[in-house]
């Protein structure tokens, strides 16, 4: 059976602008100490819909699948590195620079949300790049 990539409209990439609602977290934290809006930073990953839309209805052969695996591996590695570096820096700043636990929590939530966004976006972007370089 022939398989092709799912059909996605590239204009769905504009949903990535929803990631800017994550900045609302600074406002809500100052009012009632709510950090929930910071997770909206992960919506920046929706910019990847643009590249997924450009790859719509592409025949999924062995080369495509290998490029997809290679792109996902690299995207996962980068996202994981962001989390590790953030954890390291927050742990190093313990007591000297960052005294409040709330500040550390906000930094970690933002870092994890942004690493998810990078993972989603970078996987689609690299797949597009790998497919068009050959």
CSV table of C-alpha atoms in Angstrom, one decimal:
chain,number,residue,atom,x,y,z
A,1,UNK,CA,0.0,0.0,0.0
A,2,UNK,CA,1.3,3.5,-0.8
A,3,UNK,CA,1.5,5.9,2.1
A,4,UNK,CA,1.9,9.6,2.0
A,5,UNK,CA,2.4,12.2,4.7
A,6,UNK,CA,-0.8,13.7,6.1
A,7,UNK,CA,-2.2,16.8,4.4
A,8,UNK,CA,-1.8,19.9,6.5
A,9,UNK,CA,-2.4,23.5,5.6
A,10,UNK,CA,0.8,25.4,6.0
A,11,UNK,CA,-1.2,28.4,7.4
A,12,UNK,CA,-1.7,26.4,10.6
A,13,UNK,CA,1.9,27.5,11.4
A,14,UNK,CA,0.3,30.8,12.5
A,15,UNK,CA,-0.9,28.9,15.6
A,16,UNK,CA,2.7,29.3,16.8
A,17,UNK,CA,1.9,32.9,17.7
A,18,UNK,CA,-0.2,31.4,20.6
A,19,UNK,CA,3.2,30.9,22.2
A,20,UNK,CA,3.3,34.6,23.0
A,21,UNK,CA,0.5,34.0,25.5
A,22,UNK,CA,3.1,32.5,27.7
A,23,UNK,CA,4.3,36.0,28.5
A,24,UNK,CA,1.0,36.5,30.2
A,25,UNK,CA,2.5,34.4,33.0
A,26,UNK,CA,4.6,37.3,34.2
A,27,UNK,CA,1.4,39.3,34.7
A,28,UNK,CA,-0.6,36.5,36.4
A,29,UNK,CA,2.3,35.7,38.7
A,30,UNK,CA,2.6,39.3,39.9
A,31,UNK,CA,-1.2,39.3,40.6
A,32,UNK,CA,-2.0,35.9,42.2
A,33,UNK,CA,1.2,33.9,42.0
A,34,UNK,CA,-0.2,31.7,39.2
A,35,UNK,CA,2.5,30.1,36.9
A,36,UNK,CA,0.2,28.1,34.7
A,37,UNK,CA,0.3,30.5,31.7
A,38,UNK,CA,4.1,29.8,31.3
A,39,UNK,CA,3.3,26.4,29.8
A,40,UNK,CA,1.8,28.3,26.7
A,41,UNK,CA,5.4,28.8,25.6
A,42,UNK,CA,5.2,25.3,24.2
A,43,UNK,CA,2.8,26.5,21.5
A,44,UNK,CA,5.8,28.1,19.7
A,45,UNK,CA,6.2,24.5,18.5
A,46,UNK,CA,3.1,25.0,16.3
A,47,UNK,CA,5.3,27.0,13.9
A,48,UNK,CA,6.3,23.5,12.8
A,49,UNK,CA,2.9,23.1,11.1
A,50,UNK,CA,4.3,25.4,8.4
A,51,UNK,CA,7.0,22.9,7.4
A,52,UNK,CA,4.7,19.9,7.9
A,53,UNK,CA,2.2,21.6,5.5
A,54,UNK,CA,5.0,22.0,2.9
A,55,UNK,CA,5.6,18.3,3.2
A,56,UNK,CA,1.9,17.4,2.8
A,57,UNK,CA,1.1,14.4,0.6
A,58,UNK,CA,4.8,13.5,0.2
A,59,UNK,CA,5.4,9.8,-0.5
A,60,UNK,CA,6.8,8.1,2.5
A,61,UNK,CA,9.5,5.8,1.2
A,62,UNK,CA,12.6,4.5,2.9
A,63,UNK,CA,14.5,7.7,2.4
A,64,UNK,CA,11.7,9.8,3.8
A,65,UNK,CA,11.4,7.6,6.9
A,66,UNK,CA,15.2,7.6,7.5
A,67,UNK,CA,15.1,11.4,7.2
A,68,UNK,CA,12.2,11.6,9.7
A,69,UNK,CA,14.1,9.4,12.2
A,70,UNK,CA,17.3,11.4,11.8
A,71,UNK,CA,15.4,14.7,12.2
A,72,UNK,CA,13.5,13.5,15.3
A,73,UNK,CA,16.7,12.1,16.9
A,74,UNK,CA,18.5,15.5,16.5
A,75,UNK,CA,15.4,17.4,17.7
A,76,UNK,CA,15.1,15.2,20.8
A,77,UNK,CA,18.8,15.7,21.5
A,78,UNK,CA,18.6,19.5,21.3
A,79,UNK,CA,15.5,19.6,23.5
A,80,UNK,CA,17.1,17.3,26.1
A,81,UNK,CA,20.2,19.5,26.1
A,82,UNK,CA,18.1,22.6,26.8
A,83,UNK,CA,16.6,20.9,29.8
A,84,UNK,CA,20.0,19.6,31.1
A,85,UNK,CA,21.7,23.0,30.7
A,86,UNK,CA,18.9,24.8,32.4
A,87,UNK,CA,18.9,22.3,35.3
A,88,UNK,CA,22.7,22.7,35.6
A,89,UNK,CA,22.5,26.5,35.6
A,90,UNK,CA,19.7,26.7,38.1
A,91,UNK,CA,21.5,24.3,40.4
A,92,UNK,CA,24.7,26.3,40.1
A,93,UNK,CA,22.9,29.5,40.9
A,94,UNK,CA,21.4,28.0,44.0
A,95,UNK,CA,21.7,30.3,46.9
A,96,UNK,CA,23.9,32.9,45.3
A,97,UNK,CA,21.7,34.4,42.6
A,98,UNK,CA,18.4,32.6,42.8
A,99,UNK,CA,17.2,32.6,46.4
A,100,UNK,CA,13.5,32.2,45.8
A,101,UNK,CA,12.1,28.8,45.0
A,102,UNK,CA,9.3,30.3,42.9
A,103,UNK,CA,11.9,31.9,40.6
A,104,UNK,CA,13.6,28.5,40.1
A,105,UNK,CA,10.3,26.9,39.4
A,106,UNK,CA,9.3,29.5,36.8
A,107,UNK,CA,12.7,29.2,35.0
A,108,UNK,CA,12.3,25.4,34.9
A,109,UNK,CA,8.7,25.5,33.7
A,110,UNK,CA,9.7,28.0,30.9
A,111,UNK,CA,12.7,25.8,30.0
A,112,UNK,CA,10.7,22.6,29.7
A,113,UNK,CA,7.9,24.3,27.7
A,114,UNK,CA,10.4,25.9,25.3
A,115,UNK,CA,12.3,22.6,24.9
A,116,UNK,CA,9.0,20.9,24.0
A,117,UNK,CA,8.4,23.7,21.4
A,118,UNK,CA,11.9,23.3,20.1
A,119,UNK,CA,11.5,19.5,19.8
A,120,UNK,CA,8.2,19.9,17.8
A,121,UNK,CA,9.4,22.7,15.6
A,122,UNK,CA,12.9,21.5,15.0
A,123,UNK,CA,11.8,18.0,14.0
A,124,UNK,CA,9.5,19.3,11.3
A,125,UNK,CA,12.1,21.9,10.1
A,126,UNK,CA,14.9,19.4,9.9
A,127,UNK,CA,12.7,16.8,8.0
A,128,UNK,CA,11.9,19.5,5.5
A,129,UNK,CA,15.6,20.5,5.2
A,130,UNK,CA,16.8,16.9,4.8
A,131,UNK,CA,14.2,16.1,2.3
A,132,UNK,CA,15.0,19.1,0.1
A,133,UNK,CA,18.8,18.9,0.3
A,134,UNK,CA,18.9,15.6,-1.6
